[in-house]
PDB file of C-alpha atoms in Angstrom:
ATOM      1  CA  MET A  91      -0.089   0.169  -0.190  1.00  0.00           C
ATOM      2  CA  ASP A  92       1.635   3.136  -0.905  1.00  0.00           C
ATOM      3  CA  LEU A  93       1.325   6.150   1.419  1.00  0.00           C
ATOM      4  CA  ALA A  94      -1.662   8.212  -0.202  1.00  0.00           C
ATOM      5  CA  SER A  95      -3.724   5.189   0.383  1.00  0.00           C
ATOM      6  CA  ALA A  96      -2.649   4.543   3.747  1.00  0.00           C
ATOM      7  CA  LEU A  97      -3.872   7.991   4.419  1.00  0.00           C
ATOM      8  CA  ASP A  98      -6.577   7.822   2.736  1.00  0.00           C
ATOM      9  CA  LEU A  99      -6.117  10.923   0.205  1.00  0.00           C
ATOM     10  CA  ASP A 100      -8.858  11.978  -2.185  1.00  0.00           C
ATOM     11  CA  ASP A 101      -8.085  14.560  -5.163  1.00  0.00           C
ATOM     12  CA  ARG A 102      -8.269  17.437  -2.534  1.00  0.00           C
ATOM     13  CA  GLU A 103      -6.235  17.227   0.045  1.00  0.00           C
ATOM     14  CA  HIS A 104      -4.523  19.668   2.123  1.00  0.00           C
ATOM     15  CA  VAL A 105      -2.094  17.272   4.759  1.00  0.00           C
ATOM     16  CA  ALA A 106      -0.054  19.133   7.296  1.00  0.00           C
ATOM     17  CA  PHE A 107       3.174  17.141   8.634  1.00  0.00           C
ATOM     18  CA  VAL A 108       4.336  17.693  12.648  1.00  0.00           C
ATOM     19  CA  GLY A 109       6.977  15.927  14.840  1.00  0.00           C
ATOM     20  CA  ALA A 110       9.734  14.194  13.761  1.00  0.00           C
ATOM     21  CA  GLY A 111      11.935  11.534  11.729  1.00  0.00           C
ATOM     22  CA  GLY A 112      10.126  11.637   8.615  1.00  0.00           C
ATOM     23  CA  LYS A 113       8.125  14.450   7.658  1.00  0.00           C
ATOM     24  CA  LYS A 114      10.118  15.215   4.296  1.00  0.00           C
ATOM     25  CA  THR A 115      10.172  11.739   3.162  1.00  0.00           C
ATOM     26  CA  ALA A 116       6.575  11.502   3.841  1.00  0.00           C
ATOM     27  CA  MET A 117       5.716  14.465   1.776  1.00  0.00           C
ATOM     28  CA  ALA A 118       8.136  13.600  -0.920  1.00  0.00           C
ATOM     29  CA  SER A 119       6.363  10.041  -1.234  1.00  0.00           C
ATOM     30  CA  LEU A 120       3.588  11.754  -1.608  1.00  0.00           C
ATOM     31  CA  VAL A 121       4.393  14.252  -4.526  1.00  0.00           C
ATOM     32  CA  GLY A 122       5.466  11.176  -6.380  1.00  0.00           C
ATOM     33  CA  THR A 123       1.408   9.912  -5.744  1.00  0.00           C
ATOM     34  CA  ALA A 124       0.663  13.137  -7.073  1.00  0.00           C
ATOM     35  CA  ALA A 125       2.305  12.936 -10.669  1.00  0.00           C
ATOM     36  CA  GLU A 126       1.236   8.916 -10.748  1.00  0.00           C
ATOM     37  CA  ARG A 127      -2.559  10.036 -10.248  1.00  0.00           C
ATOM     38  CA  GLY A 128      -2.226  13.558 -12.653  1.00  0.00           C
ATOM     39  CA  LEU A 129      -2.796  15.855  -9.810  1.00  0.00           C
ATOM     40  CA  ARG A 130      -1.408  19.143  -8.916  1.00  0.00           C
ATOM     41  CA  VAL A 131       0.838  19.610  -6.206  1.00  0.00           C
ATOM     42  CA  GLY A 132       2.361  22.052  -3.556  1.00  0.00           C
ATOM     43  CA  TYR A 133       5.009  21.384  -0.887  1.00  0.00           C
ATOM     44  CA  THR A 134       5.590  24.227   1.996  1.00  0.00           C
ATOM     45  CA  THR A 135       6.197  25.052   5.056  1.00  0.00           C
ATOM     46  CA  THR A 136       4.231  27.235   7.692  1.00  0.00           C
ATOM     47  CA  THR A 137       7.839  27.825   9.724  1.00  0.00           C
ATOM     48  CA  GLN A 138      11.045  27.125   8.068  1.00  0.00           C
ATOM     49  CA  MET A 139      13.104  24.080   5.992  1.00  0.00           C
ATOM     50  CA  PRO A 140      16.372  23.938   3.826  1.00  0.00           C
ATOM     51  CA  PRO A 141      15.370  23.717   0.266  1.00  0.00           C
ATOM     52  CA  PRO A 142      13.972  20.749  -1.666  1.00  0.00           C
ATOM     53  CA  THR A 143      16.700  19.707  -3.599  1.00  0.00           C
ATOM     54  CA  ASP A 144      14.670  17.521  -6.004  1.00  0.00           C
ATOM     55  CA  LEU A 145      11.853  20.148  -6.694  1.00  0.00           C
ATOM     56  CA  PRO A 146      11.743  23.207  -7.881  1.00  0.00           C
ATOM     57  CA  LEU A 147      11.393  26.185  -5.420  1.00  0.00           C
ATOM     58  CA  VAL A 148       9.507  29.470  -5.916  1.00  0.00           C
ATOM     59  CA  VAL A 149      10.050  32.293  -3.332  1.00  0.00           C
ATOM     60  CA  VAL A 150       6.680  34.504  -4.044  1.00  0.00           C
ATOM     61  CA  GLN A 151       5.536  36.775  -1.345  1.00  0.00           C
ATOM     62  CA  GLU A 152       1.781  36.627  -0.789  1.00  0.00           C
ATOM     63  CA  ALA A 153       0.619  38.696  -3.537  1.00  0.00           C
ATOM     64  CA  GLU A 154       1.986  36.802  -6.065  1.00  0.00           C
ATOM     65  CA  LEU A 155       1.382  33.528  -4.555  1.00  0.00           C
ATOM     66  CA  GLU A 156      -1.983  32.407  -5.796  1.00  0.00           C
ATOM     67  CA  GLN A 157      -1.085  32.980  -9.723  1.00  0.00           C
ATOM     68  CA  THR A 158       2.461  31.923  -9.553  1.00  0.00           C
ATOM     69  CA  VAL A 159       1.834  28.481  -8.144  1.00  0.00           C
ATOM     70  CA  ALA A 160      -1.469  27.836  -9.974  1.00  0.00           C
ATOM     71  CA  SER A 161       0.298  28.690 -13.007  1.00  0.00           C
ATOM     72  CA  ALA A 162       3.656  26.925 -12.363  1.00  0.00           C
ATOM     73  CA  THR A 163       4.661  23.489 -13.362  1.00  0.00           C
ATOM     74  CA  SER A 164       3.491  20.535 -10.809  1.00  0.00           C
ATOM     75  CA  PRO A 165       4.955  19.841  -8.394  1.00  0.00           C
ATOM     76  CA  VAL A 166       5.874  23.289  -7.192  1.00  0.00           C
ATOM     77  CA  ALA A 167       7.721  24.217  -3.626  1.00  0.00           C
ATOM     78  CA  PHE A 168       7.489  27.040  -2.818  1.00  0.00           C
ATOM     79  CA  ALA A 169       8.174  29.762   0.148  1.00  0.00           C
ATOM     80  CA  ARG A 170       8.215  33.512   1.315  1.00  0.00           C
ATOM     81  CA  GLU A 171      11.418  34.288   1.411  1.00  0.00           C
ATOM     82  CA  ARG A 172      15.099  32.927   2.310  1.00  0.00           C
ATOM     83  CA  VAL A 173      16.705  32.906   5.633  1.00  0.00           C
ATOM     84  CA  ASP A 174      20.036  35.153   6.149  1.00  0.00           C
ATOM     85  CA  ASP A 175      22.368  32.991   8.050  1.00  0.00           C
ATOM     86  CA  PRO A 176      20.314  29.692   9.039  1.00  0.00           C
ATOM     87  CA  ASP A 177      21.283  27.121  11.617  1.00  0.00           C
ATOM     88  CA  ARG A 178      21.873  24.071  10.934  1.00  0.00           C
ATOM     89  CA  ALA A 179      22.169  23.849   7.548  1.00  0.00           C
ATOM     90  CA  ALA A 180      23.344  25.466   4.312  1.00  0.00           C
ATOM     91  CA  ALA A 181      20.253  27.098   3.272  1.00  0.00           C
ATOM     92  CA  LYS A 182      16.969  27.844   4.581  1.00  0.00           C
ATOM     93  CA  VAL A 183      13.785  29.290   3.323  1.00  0.00           C
ATOM     94  CA  ARG A 184      10.713  30.778   5.405  1.00  0.00           C
ATOM     95  CA  GLY A 185       7.165  29.894   4.897  1.00  0.00           C
ATOM     96  CA  HIS A 186       3.701  31.714   4.605  1.00  0.00           C
ATOM     97  CA  ASP A 187       1.480  32.752   7.455  1.00  0.00           C
ATOM     98  CA  PRO A 188      -1.215  29.256   7.919  1.00  0.00           C
ATOM     99  CA  SER A 189      -3.898  31.890   6.587  1.00  0.00           C
ATOM    100  CA  VAL A 190      -2.554  32.811   3.374  1.00  0.00           C
ATOM    101  CA  LEU A 191      -2.207  28.821   2.949  1.00  0.00           C
ATOM    102  CA  ASP A 192      -5.521  28.604   4.041  1.00  0.00           C
ATOM    103  CA  GLU A 193      -6.995  30.964   1.155  1.00  0.00           C
ATOM    104  CA  LEU A 194      -4.458  29.190  -1.248  1.00  0.00           C
ATOM    105  CA  PHE A 195      -6.318  25.760  -0.828  1.00  0.00           C
ATOM    106  CA  GLU A 196      -9.663  27.446  -1.439  1.00  0.00           C
ATOM    107  CA  ALA A 197      -9.103  28.952  -4.638  1.00  0.00           C
ATOM    108  CA  GLU A 198      -7.806  25.338  -5.424  1.00  0.00           C
ATOM    109  CA  ALA A 199      -4.340  25.967  -7.078  1.00  0.00           C
ATOM    110  CA  VAL A 200      -3.331  22.647  -6.333  1.00  0.00           C
ATOM    111  CA  ASP A 201      -4.898  19.675  -5.424  1.00  0.00           C
ATOM    112  CA  TRP A 202      -2.592  17.971  -2.958  1.00  0.00           C
ATOM    113  CA  LEU A 203      -1.261  21.070  -0.131  1.00  0.00           C
ATOM    114  CA  LEU A 204       1.376  19.465   1.594  1.00  0.00           C
ATOM    115  CA  VAL A 205       3.310  21.233   4.505  1.00  0.00           C
ATOM    116  CA  LYS A 206       5.925  20.752   7.280  1.00  0.00           C
ATOM    117  CA  ALA A 207       4.287  22.851  10.125  1.00  0.00           C
ATOM    118  CA  ASP A 208       7.471  22.283  12.696  1.00  0.00           C
ATOM    119  CA  GLY A 209      10.655  21.416  13.190  1.00  0.00           C
ATOM    120  CA  ALA A 210      12.774  18.969  14.731  1.00  0.00           C
ATOM    121  CA  ARG A 211      16.779  19.734  14.154  1.00  0.00           C
ATOM    122  CA  ARG A 212      16.554  16.738  12.192  1.00  0.00           C
ATOM    123  CA  ARG A 213      15.877  14.404  15.643  1.00  0.00           C
ATOM    124  CA  GLU A 214      14.072  11.118  15.712  1.00  0.00           C
ATOM    125  CA  PHE A 215      11.783  12.232  18.196  1.00  0.00           C
ATOM    126  CA  LYS A 216      10.050  15.661  19.518  1.00  0.00           C
ATOM    127  CA  ALA A 217       7.016  16.958  21.681  1.00  0.00           C
ATOM    128  CA  PRO A 218       5.638  20.922  19.996  1.00  0.00           C
ATOM    129  CA  GLY A 219       6.869  23.681  22.143  1.00  0.00           C
ATOM    130  CA  ALA A 220       4.356  26.664  22.770  1.00  0.00           C
ATOM    131  CA  HIS A 221       4.786  27.886  19.426  1.00  0.00           C
ATOM    132  CA  GLU A 222       4.323  24.704  17.682  1.00  0.00           C
ATOM    133  CA  PRO A 223       2.936  23.336  15.470  1.00  0.00           C
ATOM    134  CA  VAL A 224       1.699  25.975  13.129  1.00  0.00           C
ATOM    135  CA  ILE A 225      -1.363  24.029  11.240  1.00  0.00           C
ATOM    136  CA  PRO A 226      -3.318  26.307   8.670  1.00  0.00           C
ATOM    137  CA  SER A 227      -7.304  25.856   9.239  1.00  0.00           C
ATOM    138  CA  THR A 228      -8.019  24.213   6.618  1.00  0.00           C
ATOM    139  CA  SER A 229      -6.016  21.105   6.910  1.00  0.00           C
ATOM    140  CA  THR A 230      -7.894  18.038   5.876  1.00  0.00           C
ATOM    141  CA  HIS A 231      -5.186  15.591   7.703  1.00  0.00           C
ATOM    142  CA  VAL A 232      -2.564  15.873  10.108  1.00  0.00           C
ATOM    143  CA  VAL A 233      -0.111  13.755  10.363  1.00  0.00           C
ATOM    144  CA  PRO A 234       2.410  12.957  13.614  1.00  0.00           C
ATOM    145  CA  VAL A 235       5.552  11.557  13.037  1.00  0.00           C
ATOM    146  CA  ALA A 236       8.161  10.112  15.025  1.00  0.00           C
ATOM    147  CA  SER A 237      10.470   7.271  14.031  1.00  0.00           C
ATOM    148  CA  VAL A 238      10.401   4.045  15.775  1.00  0.00           C
ATOM    149  CA  ALA A 239      14.811   4.369  15.928  1.00  0.00           C
ATOM    150  CA  ALA A 240      14.005   6.403  19.208  1.00  0.00           C
ATOM    151  CA  VAL A 241      12.917   3.534  20.908  1.00  0.00           C
ATOM    152  CA  GLY A 242      15.462   2.426  23.450  1.00  0.00           C
ATOM    153  CA  GLU A 243      17.502   4.915  23.559  1.00  0.00           C
ATOM    154  CA  ALA A 244      17.852   8.014  25.537  1.00  0.00           C
ATOM    155  CA  LEU A 245      15.728  10.688  25.972  1.00  0.00           C
ATOM    156  CA  THR A 246      18.305  13.301  25.495  1.00  0.00           C
ATOM    157  CA  THR A 247      19.076  16.124  22.880  1.00  0.00           C
ATOM    158  CA  ASP A 248      20.781  13.443  20.634  1.00  0.00           C
ATOM    159  CA  VAL A 249      17.764  11.745  19.824  1.00  0.00           C
ATOM    160  CA  VAL A 250      14.978  13.915  20.891  1.00  0.00           C
ATOM    161  CA  HIS A 251      14.013  17.824  20.301  1.00  0.00           C
ATOM    162  CA  ARG A 252      12.942  19.270  23.417  1.00  0.00           C
ATOM    163  CA  PRO A 253      13.712  16.438  25.540  1.00  0.00           C
ATOM    164  CA  GLU A 254      11.646  18.178  28.630  1.00  0.00           C
ATOM    165  CA  ARG A 255       8.368  18.368  26.649  1.00  0.00           C
ATOM    166  CA  VAL A 256       8.564  14.952  26.199  1.00  0.00           C
ATOM    167  CA  ALA A 257       9.264  13.721  29.796  1.00  0.00           C
ATOM    168  CA  ASP A 258       6.466  16.457  30.713  1.00  0.00           C
ATOM    169  CA  ILE A 259       3.886  14.560  28.780  1.00  0.00           C
ATOM    170  CA  THR A 260       5.022  11.007  29.335  1.00  0.00           C
ATOM    171  CA  GLY A 261       6.114  10.980  33.093  1.00  0.00           C
ATOM    172  CA  LEU A 262       9.728  10.098  31.875  1.00  0.00           C
ATOM    173  CA  HIS A 263      12.483  11.915  33.001  1.00  0.00           C
ATOM    174  CA  VAL A 264      15.477  13.386  30.791  1.00  0.00           C
ATOM    175  CA  GLY A 265      18.283  10.434  30.537  1.00  0.00           C
ATOM    176  CA  ASP A 266      15.325   8.269  31.254  1.00  0.00           C
ATOM    177  CA  THR A 267      15.046   4.556  28.372  1.00  0.00           C
ATOM    178  CA  ILE A 268      12.413   6.119  25.495  1.00  0.00           C
ATOM    179  CA  THR A 269       9.705   3.337  25.573  1.00  0.00           C
ATOM    180  CA  PRO A 270       7.343   2.044  22.734  1.00  0.00           C
ATOM    181  CA  GLU A 271       4.394   3.514  25.196  1.00  0.00           C
ATOM    182  CA  ALA A 272       6.442   7.213  25.686  1.00  0.00           C
ATOM    183  CA  VAL A 273       6.507   7.439  21.588  1.00  0.00           C
ATOM    184  CA  GLY A 274       2.692   6.245  21.566  1.00  0.00           C
ATOM    185  CA  THR A 275       1.731   8.839  24.163  1.00  0.00           C
ATOM    186  CA  VAL A 276       3.057  11.848  22.719  1.00  0.00           C
ATOM    187  CA  LEU A 277       1.928  11.116  19.167  1.00  0.00           C
ATOM    188  CA  THR A 278      -1.703  11.378  20.358  1.00  0.00           C
ATOM    189  CA  HIS A 279      -1.537  13.667  23.291  1.00  0.00           C
ATOM    190  CA  PRO A 280      -3.563  16.869  23.145  1.00  0.00           C
ATOM    191  CA  ASP A 281      -0.401  18.671  24.330  1.00  0.00           C
ATOM    192  CA  GLY A 282       1.649  16.172  21.576  1.00  0.00           C
ATOM    193  CA  GLY A 283       0.516  15.055  18.409  1.00  0.00           C
ATOM    194  CA  LEU A 284      -3.008  16.423  18.331  1.00  0.00           C
ATOM    195  CA  ARG A 285      -1.892  19.950  19.274  1.00  0.00           C
ATOM    196  CA  ASN A 286      -3.403  22.690  17.312  1.00  0.00           C
ATOM    197  CA  ALA A 287      -4.961  20.040  15.213  1.00  0.00           C
ATOM    198  CA  PRO A 288      -8.313  21.164  13.389  1.00  0.00           C
ATOM    199  CA  ALA A 289     -11.366  20.108  14.744  1.00  0.00           C
ATOM    200  CA  GLU A 290     -12.456  18.575  11.585  1.00  0.00           C
ATOM    201  CA  ALA A 291      -9.084  17.197  10.656  1.00  0.00           C
ATOM    202  CA  SER A 292      -8.246  13.460  10.361  1.00  0.00           C
ATOM    203  CA  VAL A 293      -5.140  12.513  12.409  1.00  0.00           C
ATOM    204  CA  ILE A 294      -2.943   9.751  11.287  1.00  0.00           C
ATOM    205  CA  PRO A 295      -0.129   8.696  13.586  1.00  0.00           C
ATOM    206  CA  LEU A 296       2.841   7.965  11.310  1.00  0.00           C
ATOM    207  CA  VAL A 297       5.607   5.557  12.898  1.00  0.00           C
ATOM    208  CA  ASN A 298       8.506   6.053  10.517  1.00  0.00           C
ATOM    209  CA  LYS A 299      11.894   3.995   9.741  1.00  0.00           C
ATOM    210  CA  ALA A 300      10.651   0.448  10.542  1.00  0.00           C
ATOM    211  CA  ASP A 301      12.976  -1.190   8.433  1.00  0.00           C
ATOM    212  CA  SER A 302      12.986  -4.561   9.635  1.00  0.00           C
ATOM    213  CA  GLU A 303      10.739  -7.006  11.137  1.00  0.00           C
ATOM    214  CA  THR A 304      11.718  -6.115  14.943  1.00  0.00           C
ATOM    215  CA  GLN A 305      11.094  -2.395  14.314  1.00  0.00           C
ATOM    216  CA  ARG A 306       7.997  -3.002  12.957  1.00  0.00           C
ATOM    217  CA  ARG A 307       6.860  -5.279  15.569  1.00  0.00           C
ATOM    218  CA  THR A 308       7.837  -1.891  17.895  1.00  0.00           C
ATOM    219  CA  ALA A 309       6.474   0.115  15.723  1.00  0.00           C
ATOM    220  CA  ARG A 310       3.377  -1.329  16.039  1.00  0.00           C
ATOM    221  CA  ASP A 311       3.677  -1.385  19.673  1.00  0.00           C
ATOM    222  CA  VAL A 312       3.625   2.482  19.924  1.00  0.00           C
ATOM    223  CA  LEU A 313       0.602   2.450  17.847  1.00  0.00           C
ATOM    224  CA  ILE A 314      -1.251  -0.072  20.011  1.00  0.00           C
ATOM    225  CA  HIS A 315      -0.853   2.500  22.516  1.00  0.00           C
ATOM    226  CA  ALA A 316      -1.298   5.807  20.461  1.00  0.00           C
ATOM    227  CA  LEU A 317      -4.842   4.614  19.278  1.00  0.00           C
ATOM    228  CA  SER A 318      -5.519   3.321  22.703  1.00  0.00           C
ATOM    229  CA  GLN A 319      -4.940   6.583  24.000  1.00  0.00           C
ATOM    230  CA  THR A 320      -7.890   9.083  22.045  1.00  0.00           C
ATOM    231  CA  GLU A 321     -10.977   8.513  19.991  1.00  0.00           C
ATOM    232  CA  ARG A 322      -9.774  11.142  17.296  1.00  0.00           C
ATOM    233  CA  CYS A 323      -7.794   8.839  15.445  1.00  0.00           C
ATOM    234  CA  SER A 324      -8.879   5.860  13.303  1.00  0.00           C
ATOM    235  CA  ARG A 325      -5.961   4.517  11.877  1.00  0.00           C
ATOM    236  CA  GLY A 326      -2.198   4.795  12.554  1.00  0.00           C
ATOM    237  CA  VAL A 327       0.857   3.915   9.605  1.00  0.00           C
ATOM    238  CA  ILE A 328       4.109   2.180   9.765  1.00  0.00           C
ATOM    239  CA  THR A 329       6.248   2.828   6.933  1.00  0.00           C
ATOM    240  CA  SER A 330      10.339   2.082   6.211  1.00  0.00           C
TER     241      SER A 330
END
C-alpha cells in the first residue's frame, strides 16, 4: 500500500506533517503519488525548511502567490523568503502564514497542499513547543510523525527535540530510556501530536524507519498504545 492510500487521501487534500523522523520523506512520497494520479501538488512550510533538492522552488510574496502557484508546473515547492545565516543547514527558506495557505487551498491553486508545520532539528522524536505546530485551519489531514529508532534510546537531545517536553507529557525523566508507550503517548496527546489540529481534520499518526521485522513489531506497539489513548484517530501508519 502506498502512503497516500494508507492516509486515505482523495483528490483534494491539505496535509500538515508534524513531529520528527520522517516528515520530508513522507511529503516526498506523496509528491510522487500525486504525479502518478495526475494531481497538482504544492510543497511548503509554515515555519522554516531547507529548500528541497529534487523540486523546483519558487520564492514568492503573498500578493503573487496564488497566480504563481496556479501557473507553475507541478510539483512546485514554494516559500516566502530565504533565511539569512540559517542554523544547522546550508540554506533555509521561510514559509507563509497559515491563513495565506488556507486561502491558497480554497482557491484550488493545487489539488494537494503538503505542509511541514514544525521543525525537529533532524531528531528522531519530539514534542511541540508552546508556539508549535503551525497548522493551517483548512488542513484535511494532520500526520504526527515519529521514528521507531527513538525507542530504546535515552531521552536526551542526541535523539529528541525538546526532551523536557516529552518528559512532561509522558512522566519519564530526561535521560530515561524511551519506551514504545512513551512515543505512542506523545503521538496522540493533546499537547503532542494532537496539538493545534483542526477539529475536522483526520489525524493519522505515522511511525517511520521500521526497516526490519523487529522494528515493525516495535512500531506496532507504538501505534497500539497511541490509538488506545484517543478516539480522535481511526488508524495509524507504519513506514520504512
